[in-house]
């Protein structure tokens, strides 16, 4: 005897045109329907239990039908309670339907407008750095996750339970302590203070040697780079601080035990600032300012050679930044000096031949105006010396040969190529071979 009523089977059969169905057939079909319904309910209960719920919903039934490869039900929403109405089509033929919710039109018009939603915004953060998850609000620690499981939720939350779980009125502490050991924190503070100590050169040297040679500092790399960026941003008028943070960047790059590749994009802007920045060191001595630019150019040369495999666009982007600064007449000669030596350090003689030489004729006019101005003359002289030096790289390893003489035709063609000032400086130095190489380039 089946729990499912065989009369229902007979009614369905008659609705599709099958009459006089055998009693044994209806009994067997009723048992099969009972089995199928039980199977669907078992699958739906699995979804309910996995969802940590105690109420079976229409969504659970739909998932069960999908798992059993049966076409799911349509038109049922589990977000609100269903209200069924009954209508009669005739004697013994009731029709059930879902009642629509009635809304008072006047009440809807007079209802207050909803709040304007906030604009969509996106933020980026480090999910993991070299396999270590940074302890930031977006990445809660394991202890925080365990505490959140004990926190009572909802409008009737128990404050006592929150206090027991350790989350009641707890201020957020600096999350660096959750990542770095006390020893690493102390080391970071000591090294930073050593680099910025103006009183003891030995202290600075020991800090530089430690950062350049010590292994096991990979967790501190992003903090050192952030420290460099902050000091460059806020100490543009302090030539000592700028010089020391460049030494720090140099030590990081030279340390063979550190994996700095992911942080090069964050380190390069600080070095570029010290290379082609407008004002470095405020009223510091001109020699110290240009020494800082020389150090930054040397550091960029090392970075472009060592890390070009990690980013194929590293060299082109660096050269493009230097070229843009070199071609900007509004920038001071200090920035032009950094751009010239930077391009030569990054790209070598090929960059000098392709990018610097074609622009020397126009740049010589700006250089001439700078040499005529007594205030800008020292910096302009530095740029002129740097241009002659980078042009000498075109000669490569070829040795000077005698036999070339200065002719009016040679002077005129060289002046037309690089400008009168540079042509005179090259010919006065006796660089006849360099002059011919420039004309051939």
mmCIF file of C-alpha atoms in Angstrom, residues 56-425:
data_model
loop_
_atom_site.group_PDB
_atom_site.id
_atom_site.type_symbol
_atom_site.label_atom_id
_atom_site.label_comp_id
_atom_site.label_asym_id
_atom_site.label_seq_id
_atom_site.Cartn_x
_atom_site.Cartn_y
_atom_site.Cartn_z
ATOM 1 C CA UNK A 56 13.618 24.018 4.240
ATOM 2 C CA UNK A 57 13.203 26.553 1.421
ATOM 3 C CA UNK A 58 12.190 26.397 -2.209
ATOM 4 C CA UNK A 59 15.805 27.103 -3.136
ATOM 5 C CA UNK A 60 16.811 23.823 -1.483
ATOM 6 C CA UNK A 61 14.199 22.004 -3.569
ATOM 7 C CA UNK A 62 15.469 23.650 -6.749
ATOM 8 C CA UNK A 63 19.067 22.664 -5.947
ATOM 9 C CA UNK A 64 17.945 19.095 -5.249
ATOM 10 C CA UNK A 65 16.125 18.888 -8.580
ATOM 11 C CA UNK A 66 19.180 20.232 -10.354
ATOM 12 C CA UNK A 67 21.440 17.661 -8.687
ATOM 13 C CA UNK A 68 19.029 14.883 -9.746
ATOM 14 C CA UNK A 69 19.050 16.187 -13.333
ATOM 15 C CA UNK A 70 15.390 17.214 -13.151
ATOM 16 C CA UNK A 71 14.070 20.485 -14.519
ATOM 17 C CA UNK A 72 13.789 22.857 -11.520
ATOM 18 C CA UNK A 73 10.691 24.765 -10.484
ATOM 19 C CA UNK A 74 10.211 28.299 -11.775
ATOM 20 C CA UNK A 75 8.410 31.300 -10.311
ATOM 21 C CA UNK A 76 8.967 30.604 -6.607
ATOM 22 C CA UNK A 77 11.012 32.942 -4.425
ATOM 23 C CA UNK A 78 12.197 31.901 -0.993
ATOM 24 C CA UNK A 79 12.924 35.440 0.216
ATOM 25 C CA UNK A 80 9.322 36.044 1.288
ATOM 26 C CA UNK A 81 6.500 33.834 2.577
ATOM 27 C CA UNK A 82 4.130 32.537 -0.127
ATOM 28 C CA UNK A 83 0.427 33.209 0.269
ATOM 29 C CA UNK A 84 -1.784 30.881 -1.710
ATOM 30 C CA UNK A 85 -5.299 31.718 -2.870
ATOM 31 C CA UNK A 86 -7.966 29.317 -4.058
ATOM 32 C CA UNK A 87 -10.350 29.716 -6.960
ATOM 33 C CA UNK A 88 -12.959 27.293 -8.215
ATOM 34 C CA UNK A 89 -13.223 26.350 -11.879
ATOM 35 C CA UNK A 90 -16.204 24.094 -11.313
ATOM 36 C CA UNK A 91 -17.449 21.363 -9.033
ATOM 37 C CA UNK A 92 -14.471 19.536 -7.538
ATOM 38 C CA UNK A 93 -11.861 21.486 -9.553
ATOM 39 C CA UNK A 94 -10.111 24.006 -7.263
ATOM 40 C CA UNK A 95 -7.263 26.179 -8.613
ATOM 41 C CA UNK A 96 -4.534 27.412 -6.290
ATOM 42 C CA UNK A 97 -2.424 30.488 -7.110
ATOM 43 C CA UNK A 98 0.060 32.818 -5.415
ATOM 44 C CA UNK A 99 -1.564 36.032 -4.303
ATOM 45 C CA UNK A 100 0.093 39.282 -5.356
ATOM 46 C CA UNK A 101 1.043 41.734 -2.655
ATOM 47 C CA UNK A 102 -1.244 44.747 -2.576
ATOM 48 C CA UNK A 103 0.491 48.133 -2.242
ATOM 49 C CA UNK A 104 -1.302 51.328 -1.244
ATOM 50 C CA UNK A 105 -0.509 53.780 -4.042
ATOM 51 C CA UNK A 106 -0.993 56.864 -1.854
ATOM 52 C CA UNK A 107 1.235 55.405 0.842
ATOM 53 C CA UNK A 108 3.887 54.630 -1.748
ATOM 54 C CA UNK A 109 3.864 58.212 -3.091
ATOM 55 C CA UNK A 110 4.068 59.821 0.358
ATOM 56 C CA UNK A 111 6.832 57.525 1.571
ATOM 57 C CA UNK A 112 10.219 59.252 2.106
ATOM 58 C CA UNK A 113 12.828 58.818 -0.568
ATOM 59 C CA UNK A 114 15.603 56.326 0.143
ATOM 60 C CA UNK A 115 19.083 57.541 0.957
ATOM 61 C CA UNK A 116 21.400 58.223 -1.951
ATOM 62 C CA UNK A 117 23.818 55.308 -2.204
ATOM 63 C CA UNK A 118 27.504 55.938 -1.944
ATOM 64 C CA UNK A 119 29.617 56.011 -5.054
ATOM 65 C CA UNK A 120 31.328 52.788 -5.964
ATOM 66 C CA UNK A 121 34.981 52.874 -5.000
ATOM 67 C CA UNK A 122 37.804 50.375 -5.250
ATOM 68 C CA UNK A 123 40.893 49.978 -3.121
ATOM 69 C CA UNK A 124 43.904 47.714 -3.570
ATOM 70 C CA UNK A 125 45.898 45.973 -0.869
ATOM 71 C CA UNK A 126 48.515 43.240 -0.570
ATOM 72 C CA UNK A 127 46.909 39.843 -0.090
ATOM 73 C CA UNK A 128 50.319 38.277 0.521
ATOM 74 C CA UNK A 129 53.929 39.367 0.154
ATOM 75 C CA UNK A 130 56.351 36.532 -0.524
ATOM 76 C CA UNK A 131 53.953 34.100 1.129
ATOM 77 C CA UNK A 132 53.445 36.269 4.221
ATOM 78 C CA UNK A 133 49.993 37.799 4.729
ATOM 79 C CA UNK A 134 50.303 41.421 5.912
ATOM 80 C CA UNK A 135 48.312 42.148 9.048
ATOM 81 C CA UNK A 136 46.070 44.911 7.741
ATOM 82 C CA UNK A 137 42.335 45.425 8.310
ATOM 83 C CA UNK A 138 41.581 43.767 4.957
ATOM 84 C CA UNK A 139 43.520 40.650 6.014
ATOM 85 C CA UNK A 140 42.402 39.635 9.534
ATOM 86 C CA UNK A 141 44.735 37.412 11.491
ATOM 87 C CA UNK A 142 43.908 33.872 12.556
ATOM 88 C CA UNK A 143 43.255 35.061 16.116
ATOM 89 C CA UNK A 144 40.773 37.652 14.845
ATOM 90 C CA UNK A 145 38.975 34.981 12.816
ATOM 91 C CA UNK A 146 38.612 32.753 15.866
ATOM 92 C CA UNK A 147 37.279 35.646 17.931
ATOM 93 C CA UNK A 148 34.757 36.589 15.257
ATOM 94 C CA UNK A 149 33.257 33.102 15.468
ATOM 95 C CA UNK A 150 32.408 33.735 19.127
ATOM 96 C CA UNK A 151 30.920 37.175 18.626
ATOM 97 C CA UNK A 152 27.159 37.336 19.051
ATOM 98 C CA UNK A 153 25.380 38.813 16.053
ATOM 99 C CA UNK A 154 22.036 40.497 15.475
ATOM 100 C CA UNK A 155 20.109 43.279 17.205
ATOM 101 C CA UNK A 156 19.820 41.286 20.435
ATOM 102 C CA UNK A 157 23.532 40.493 20.660
ATOM 103 C CA UNK A 158 24.863 39.686 24.084
ATOM 104 C CA UNK A 159 27.523 42.206 25.093
ATOM 105 C CA UNK A 160 28.879 39.824 27.720
ATOM 106 C CA UNK A 161 29.725 37.256 25.051
ATOM 107 C CA UNK A 162 31.527 39.924 23.044
ATOM 108 C CA UNK A 163 33.589 40.859 26.048
ATOM 109 C CA UNK A 164 34.442 37.216 26.683
ATOM 110 C CA UNK A 165 35.604 36.791 23.110
ATOM 111 C CA UNK A 166 37.934 39.759 23.451
ATOM 112 C CA UNK A 167 36.243 41.955 20.850
ATOM 113 C CA UNK A 168 34.334 44.360 23.069
ATOM 114 C CA UNK A 169 35.683 47.931 22.892
ATOM 115 C CA UNK A 170 39.134 46.842 21.729
ATOM 116 C CA UNK A 171 41.246 49.503 20.016
ATOM 117 C CA UNK A 172 43.135 48.496 16.896
ATOM 118 C CA UNK A 173 46.869 48.357 17.544
ATOM 119 C CA UNK A 174 49.593 48.787 14.920
ATOM 120 C CA UNK A 175 49.393 45.532 13.031
ATOM 121 C CA UNK A 176 53.120 45.405 12.227
ATOM 122 C CA UNK A 177 53.634 43.607 15.534
ATOM 123 C CA UNK A 178 51.580 40.688 14.282
ATOM 124 C CA UNK A 179 53.956 40.123 11.344
ATOM 125 C CA UNK A 180 57.430 41.079 12.555
ATOM 126 C CA UNK A 181 59.162 39.623 15.542
ATOM 127 C CA UNK A 182 60.419 41.924 18.253
ATOM 128 C CA UNK A 183 63.986 41.353 17.084
ATOM 129 C CA UNK A 184 63.191 42.434 13.513
ATOM 130 C CA UNK A 185 61.373 45.522 14.732
ATOM 131 C CA UNK A 186 64.336 46.488 16.873
ATOM 132 C CA UNK A 187 66.711 45.825 13.975
ATOM 133 C CA UNK A 188 64.632 48.028 11.664
ATOM 134 C CA UNK A 189 64.660 50.903 14.140
ATOM 135 C CA UNK A 190 68.409 50.595 14.751
ATOM 136 C CA UNK A 191 69.314 50.492 11.056
ATOM 137 C CA UNK A 192 67.114 53.493 10.217
ATOM 138 C CA UNK A 193 68.566 55.517 13.084
ATOM 139 C CA UNK A 194 72.094 54.490 12.053
ATOM 140 C CA UNK A 195 71.652 55.741 8.490
ATOM 141 C CA UNK A 196 70.309 59.103 9.693
ATOM 142 C CA UNK A 197 72.906 59.628 12.438
ATOM 143 C CA UNK A 198 74.922 62.720 11.500
ATOM 144 C CA UNK A 199 77.292 62.467 14.460
ATOM 145 C CA UNK A 200 78.948 59.097 13.897
ATOM 146 C CA UNK A 201 80.227 57.970 10.514
ATOM 147 C CA UNK A 202 81.206 54.582 11.946
ATOM 148 C CA UNK A 203 77.603 54.024 13.044
ATOM 149 C CA UNK A 204 76.374 54.812 9.527
ATOM 150 C CA UNK A 205 78.975 52.513 7.986
ATOM 151 C CA UNK A 206 78.025 49.614 10.239
ATOM 152 C CA UNK A 207 74.343 50.068 9.356
ATOM 153 C CA UNK A 208 75.172 50.131 5.647
ATOM 154 C CA UNK A 209 77.325 46.990 5.897
ATOM 155 C CA UNK A 210 74.658 45.131 7.871
ATOM 156 C CA UNK A 211 71.895 45.975 5.412
ATOM 157 C CA UNK A 212 74.083 45.029 2.446
ATOM 158 C CA UNK A 213 75.333 41.675 3.746
ATOM 159 C CA UNK A 214 72.957 40.256 6.383
ATOM 160 C CA UNK A 215 70.586 37.468 5.243
ATOM 161 C CA UNK A 216 67.109 36.866 6.626
ATOM 162 C CA UNK A 217 65.840 40.423 6.147
ATOM 163 C CA UNK A 218 63.229 39.651 3.468
ATOM 164 C CA UNK A 219 60.324 40.563 5.778
ATOM 165 C CA UNK A 220 61.761 44.056 6.261
ATOM 166 C CA UNK A 221 62.226 44.895 2.567
ATOM 167 C CA UNK A 222 58.806 46.572 2.059
ATOM 168 C CA UNK A 223 59.265 48.566 5.274
ATOM 169 C CA UNK A 224 62.698 49.824 4.222
ATOM 170 C CA UNK A 225 61.316 50.854 0.823
ATOM 171 C CA UNK A 226 58.408 52.635 2.491
ATOM 172 C CA UNK A 227 60.881 54.383 4.798
ATOM 173 C CA UNK A 228 62.933 55.539 1.788
ATOM 174 C CA UNK A 229 59.850 56.865 0.018
ATOM 175 C CA UNK A 230 58.689 58.786 3.098
ATOM 176 C CA UNK A 231 62.082 60.369 3.699
ATOM 177 C CA UNK A 232 62.464 61.418 0.057
ATOM 178 C CA UNK A 233 58.967 62.911 0.054
ATOM 179 C CA UNK A 234 59.351 64.898 3.278
ATOM 180 C CA UNK A 235 63.088 65.740 3.188
ATOM 181 C CA UNK A 236 63.693 67.207 -0.262
ATOM 182 C CA UNK A 237 65.493 70.150 1.340
ATOM 183 C CA UNK A 238 67.815 67.987 3.463
ATOM 184 C CA UNK A 239 70.722 66.815 1.326
ATOM 185 C CA UNK A 240 72.081 64.575 4.105
ATOM 186 C CA UNK A 241 68.844 62.596 4.474
ATOM 187 C CA UNK A 242 68.485 62.210 0.702
ATOM 188 C CA UNK A 243 72.038 60.948 0.388
ATOM 189 C CA UNK A 244 71.621 58.454 3.212
ATOM 190 C CA UNK A 245 68.385 56.954 1.915
ATOM 191 C CA UNK A 246 70.076 56.481 -1.471
ATOM 192 C CA UNK A 247 72.819 54.585 0.365
ATOM 193 C CA UNK A 248 70.068 52.507 1.983
ATOM 194 C CA UNK A 249 68.537 51.742 -1.427
ATOM 195 C CA UNK A 250 71.984 50.825 -2.721
ATOM 196 C CA UNK A 251 72.512 48.407 0.169
ATOM 197 C CA UNK A 252 69.151 46.731 -0.481
ATOM 198 C CA UNK A 253 69.961 46.239 -4.162
ATOM 199 C CA UNK A 254 73.450 44.894 -3.427
ATOM 200 C CA UNK A 255 72.257 42.356 -0.844
ATOM 201 C CA UNK A 256 72.301 39.037 -2.702
ATOM 202 C CA UNK A 257 70.134 37.353 -0.043
ATOM 203 C CA UNK A 258 67.124 39.618 -0.617
ATOM 204 C CA UNK A 259 64.454 39.167 -3.278
ATOM 205 C CA UNK A 260 63.758 42.777 -4.252
ATOM 206 C CA UNK A 261 62.158 42.140 -7.659
ATOM 207 C CA UNK A 262 58.515 42.717 -6.577
ATOM 208 C CA UNK A 263 59.424 46.055 -4.961
ATOM 209 C CA UNK A 264 61.451 47.671 -7.754
ATOM 210 C CA UNK A 265 58.393 49.555 -9.020
ATOM 211 C CA UNK A 266 58.040 51.132 -5.559
ATOM 212 C CA UNK A 267 61.752 51.878 -5.184
ATOM 213 C CA UNK A 268 62.406 53.503 -8.577
ATOM 214 C CA UNK A 269 60.274 56.682 -8.048
ATOM 215 C CA UNK A 270 62.344 57.698 -5.014
ATOM 216 C CA UNK A 271 65.581 57.254 -6.964
ATOM 217 C CA UNK A 272 64.207 59.160 -9.962
ATOM 218 C CA UNK A 273 63.289 62.020 -7.647
ATOM 219 C CA UNK A 274 66.882 62.244 -6.460
ATOM 220 C CA UNK A 275 68.072 62.091 -10.076
ATOM 221 C CA UNK A 276 65.869 64.594 -11.928
ATOM 222 C CA UNK A 277 64.160 66.489 -9.100
ATOM 223 C CA UNK A 278 63.939 70.264 -9.447
ATOM 224 C CA UNK A 279 65.318 71.320 -6.081
ATOM 225 C CA UNK A 280 67.376 68.886 -4.018
ATOM 226 C CA UNK A 281 68.884 69.893 -0.716
ATOM 227 C CA UNK A 282 67.578 73.456 -0.662
ATOM 228 C CA UNK A 283 70.586 75.745 -0.206
ATOM 229 C CA UNK A 284 73.080 72.886 -0.009
ATOM 230 C CA UNK A 285 76.402 73.096 -1.779
ATOM 231 C CA UNK A 286 76.239 72.516 -5.527
ATOM 232 C CA UNK A 287 78.868 69.782 -5.276
ATOM 233 C CA UNK A 288 76.727 67.773 -2.846
ATOM 234 C CA UNK A 289 73.622 68.168 -5.015
ATOM 235 C CA UNK A 290 75.335 66.870 -8.140
ATOM 236 C CA UNK A 291 77.015 64.088 -6.132
ATOM 237 C CA UNK A 292 73.522 62.954 -5.090
ATOM 238 C CA UNK A 293 72.404 62.900 -8.726
ATOM 239 C CA UNK A 294 75.525 60.911 -9.679
ATOM 240 C CA UNK A 295 74.714 58.354 -6.979
ATOM 241 C CA UNK A 296 71.098 58.064 -8.146
ATOM 242 C CA UNK A 297 72.241 57.544 -11.763
ATOM 243 C CA UNK A 298 74.670 54.820 -10.691
ATOM 244 C CA UNK A 299 71.921 53.119 -8.682
ATOM 245 C CA UNK A 300 69.489 53.212 -11.622
ATOM 246 C CA UNK A 301 72.177 51.724 -13.845
ATOM 247 C CA UNK A 302 72.599 48.796 -11.440
ATOM 248 C CA UNK A 303 68.824 48.301 -11.149
ATOM 249 C CA UNK A 304 68.235 48.409 -14.915
ATOM 250 C CA UNK A 305 70.912 45.763 -15.461
ATOM 251 C CA UNK A 306 69.949 43.483 -12.561
ATOM 252 C CA UNK A 307 66.158 43.566 -12.750
ATOM 253 C CA UNK A 308 65.411 44.035 -16.434
ATOM 254 C CA UNK A 309 64.397 40.351 -16.628
ATOM 255 C CA UNK A 310 61.604 40.973 -14.122
ATOM 256 C CA UNK A 311 60.130 43.873 -16.108
ATOM 257 C CA UNK A 312 60.878 44.259 -19.803
ATOM 258 C CA UNK A 313 59.474 47.808 -19.728
ATOM 259 C CA UNK A 314 61.761 48.970 -16.901
ATOM 260 C CA UNK A 315 64.496 50.449 -19.082
ATOM 261 C CA UNK A 316 62.177 52.157 -21.603
ATOM 262 C CA UNK A 317 60.167 53.776 -18.818
ATOM 263 C CA UNK A 318 63.263 55.045 -17.034
ATOM 264 C CA UNK A 319 64.769 56.428 -20.246
ATOM 265 C CA UNK A 320 61.433 58.032 -21.181
ATOM 266 C CA UNK A 321 61.262 59.832 -17.829
ATOM 267 C CA UNK A 322 64.813 61.138 -18.186
ATOM 268 C CA UNK A 323 64.260 62.245 -21.783
ATOM 269 C CA UNK A 324 61.096 64.112 -20.828
ATOM 270 C CA UNK A 325 63.013 65.996 -18.149
ATOM 271 C CA UNK A 326 65.914 66.720 -20.531
ATOM 272 C CA UNK A 327 63.604 68.214 -23.168
ATOM 273 C CA UNK A 328 61.721 70.415 -20.674
ATOM 274 C CA UNK A 329 63.269 73.926 -20.847
ATOM 275 C CA UNK A 330 61.397 75.035 -17.719
ATOM 276 C CA UNK A 331 63.384 72.675 -15.501
ATOM 277 C CA UNK A 332 66.673 73.791 -13.927
ATOM 278 C CA UNK A 333 70.040 72.651 -15.175
ATOM 279 C CA UNK A 334 70.371 70.302 -12.199
ATOM 280 C CA UNK A 335 67.449 68.246 -13.498
ATOM 281 C CA UNK A 336 68.958 68.318 -17.025
ATOM 282 C CA UNK A 337 72.253 67.080 -15.605
ATOM 283 C CA UNK A 338 70.523 64.168 -13.885
ATOM 284 C CA UNK A 339 68.579 63.341 -17.056
ATOM 285 C CA UNK A 340 71.742 63.282 -19.201
ATOM 286 C CA UNK A 341 73.807 61.056 -16.924
ATOM 287 C CA UNK A 342 70.726 58.949 -16.181
ATOM 288 C CA UNK A 343 70.058 58.140 -19.833
ATOM 289 C CA UNK A 344 73.689 57.232 -20.394
ATOM 290 C CA UNK A 345 73.789 55.068 -17.238
ATOM 291 C CA UNK A 346 70.576 53.223 -18.118
ATOM 292 C CA UNK A 347 70.896 52.709 -21.845
ATOM 293 C CA UNK A 348 74.584 53.230 -22.605
ATOM 294 C CA UNK A 349 75.978 54.671 -25.827
ATOM 295 C CA UNK A 350 73.001 53.551 -27.923
ATOM 296 C CA UNK A 351 70.640 55.829 -25.990
ATOM 297 C CA UNK A 352 73.158 58.667 -26.317
ATOM 298 C CA UNK A 353 73.323 58.200 -30.086
ATOM 299 C CA UNK A 354 69.559 57.837 -30.623
ATOM 300 C CA UNK A 355 68.078 60.254 -28.068
ATOM 301 C CA UNK A 356 70.669 62.780 -26.925
ATOM 302 C CA UNK A 357 72.644 63.634 -30.067
ATOM 303 C CA UNK A 358 69.590 64.584 -32.227
ATOM 304 C CA UNK A 359 68.422 67.066 -29.560
ATOM 305 C CA UNK A 360 71.764 68.747 -28.841
ATOM 306 C CA UNK A 361 71.388 71.437 -31.482
ATOM 307 C CA UNK A 362 68.210 72.822 -29.900
ATOM 308 C CA UNK A 363 69.471 72.280 -26.381
ATOM 309 C CA UNK A 364 72.667 74.257 -27.088
ATOM 310 C CA UNK A 365 70.563 77.440 -27.283
ATOM 311 C CA UNK A 366 69.274 76.878 -23.750
ATOM 312 C CA UNK A 367 72.789 76.011 -22.615
ATOM 313 C CA UNK A 368 74.131 79.228 -24.150
ATOM 314 C CA UNK A 369 71.592 81.295 -22.220
ATOM 315 C CA UNK A 370 72.558 79.528 -19.000
ATOM 316 C CA UNK A 371 76.254 80.196 -19.496
ATOM 317 C CA UNK A 372 75.519 83.886 -20.032
ATOM 318 C CA UNK A 373 73.644 84.074 -16.702
ATOM 319 C CA UNK A 374 76.038 84.327 -13.763
ATOM 320 C CA UNK A 375 73.576 82.712 -11.347
ATOM 321 C CA UNK A 376 72.977 79.659 -13.518
ATOM 322 C CA UNK A 377 76.463 79.414 -14.994
ATOM 323 C CA UNK A 378 77.926 76.843 -12.495
ATOM 324 C CA UNK A 379 75.072 74.398 -13.099
ATOM 325 C CA UNK A 380 75.234 74.981 -16.863
ATOM 326 C CA UNK A 381 78.970 74.224 -16.820
ATOM 327 C CA UNK A 382 78.193 70.939 -15.090
ATOM 328 C CA UNK A 383 75.677 70.034 -17.774
ATOM 329 C CA UNK A 384 78.163 70.938 -20.515
ATOM 330 C CA UNK A 385 80.829 68.728 -18.938
ATOM 331 C CA UNK A 386 78.325 65.882 -18.561
ATOM 332 C CA UNK A 387 77.295 66.147 -22.231
ATOM 333 C CA UNK A 388 80.910 65.951 -23.387
ATOM 334 C CA UNK A 389 81.431 62.955 -21.101
ATOM 335 C CA UNK A 390 78.404 61.022 -22.357
ATOM 336 C CA UNK A 391 79.295 61.839 -25.962
ATOM 337 C CA UNK A 392 82.708 60.313 -25.332
ATOM 338 C CA UNK A 393 80.934 57.000 -24.685
ATOM 339 C CA UNK A 394 80.179 56.874 -28.412
ATOM 340 C CA UNK A 395 83.858 56.271 -29.008
ATOM 341 C CA UNK A 396 83.688 53.047 -27.040
ATOM 342 C CA UNK A 397 87.016 51.271 -26.616
ATOM 343 C CA UNK A 398 88.554 52.762 -29.735
ATOM 344 C CA UNK A 399 91.827 54.505 -29.083
ATOM 345 C CA UNK A 400 92.530 58.019 -30.261
ATOM 346 C CA UNK A 401 94.424 58.306 -33.521
ATOM 347 C CA UNK A 402 96.386 61.280 -34.745
ATOM 348 C CA UNK A 403 96.269 62.805 -38.170
ATOM 349 C CA UNK A 404 92.937 64.628 -37.928
ATOM 350 C CA UNK A 405 93.061 68.397 -38.233
ATOM 351 C CA UNK A 406 90.452 70.979 -37.407
ATOM 352 C CA UNK A 407 89.057 72.434 -40.589
ATOM 353 C CA UNK A 408 86.393 75.061 -41.063
ATOM 354 C CA UNK A 409 84.201 72.500 -42.761
ATOM 355 C CA UNK A 410 84.513 70.100 -39.814
ATOM 356 C CA UNK A 411 83.729 72.857 -37.304
ATOM 357 C CA UNK A 412 80.720 74.008 -39.316
ATOM 358 C CA UNK A 413 79.274 70.528 -39.701
ATOM 359 C CA UNK A 414 79.838 69.709 -36.017
ATOM 360 C CA UNK A 415 78.263 73.000 -34.928
ATOM 361 C CA UNK A 416 75.278 72.226 -37.101
ATOM 362 C CA UNK A 417 74.954 68.801 -35.473
ATOM 363 C CA UNK A 418 75.462 69.533 -31.756
ATOM 364 C CA UNK A 419 75.536 73.310 -31.442
ATOM 365 C CA UNK A 420 78.384 75.781 -31.369
ATOM 366 C CA UNK A 421 79.149 75.481 -27.650
ATOM 367 C CA UNK A 422 79.519 71.703 -27.616
ATOM 368 C CA UNK A 423 81.411 71.746 -30.928
ATOM 369 C CA UNK A 424 83.941 74.218 -29.559
ATOM 370 C CA UNK A 425 84.402 72.203 -26.352
#
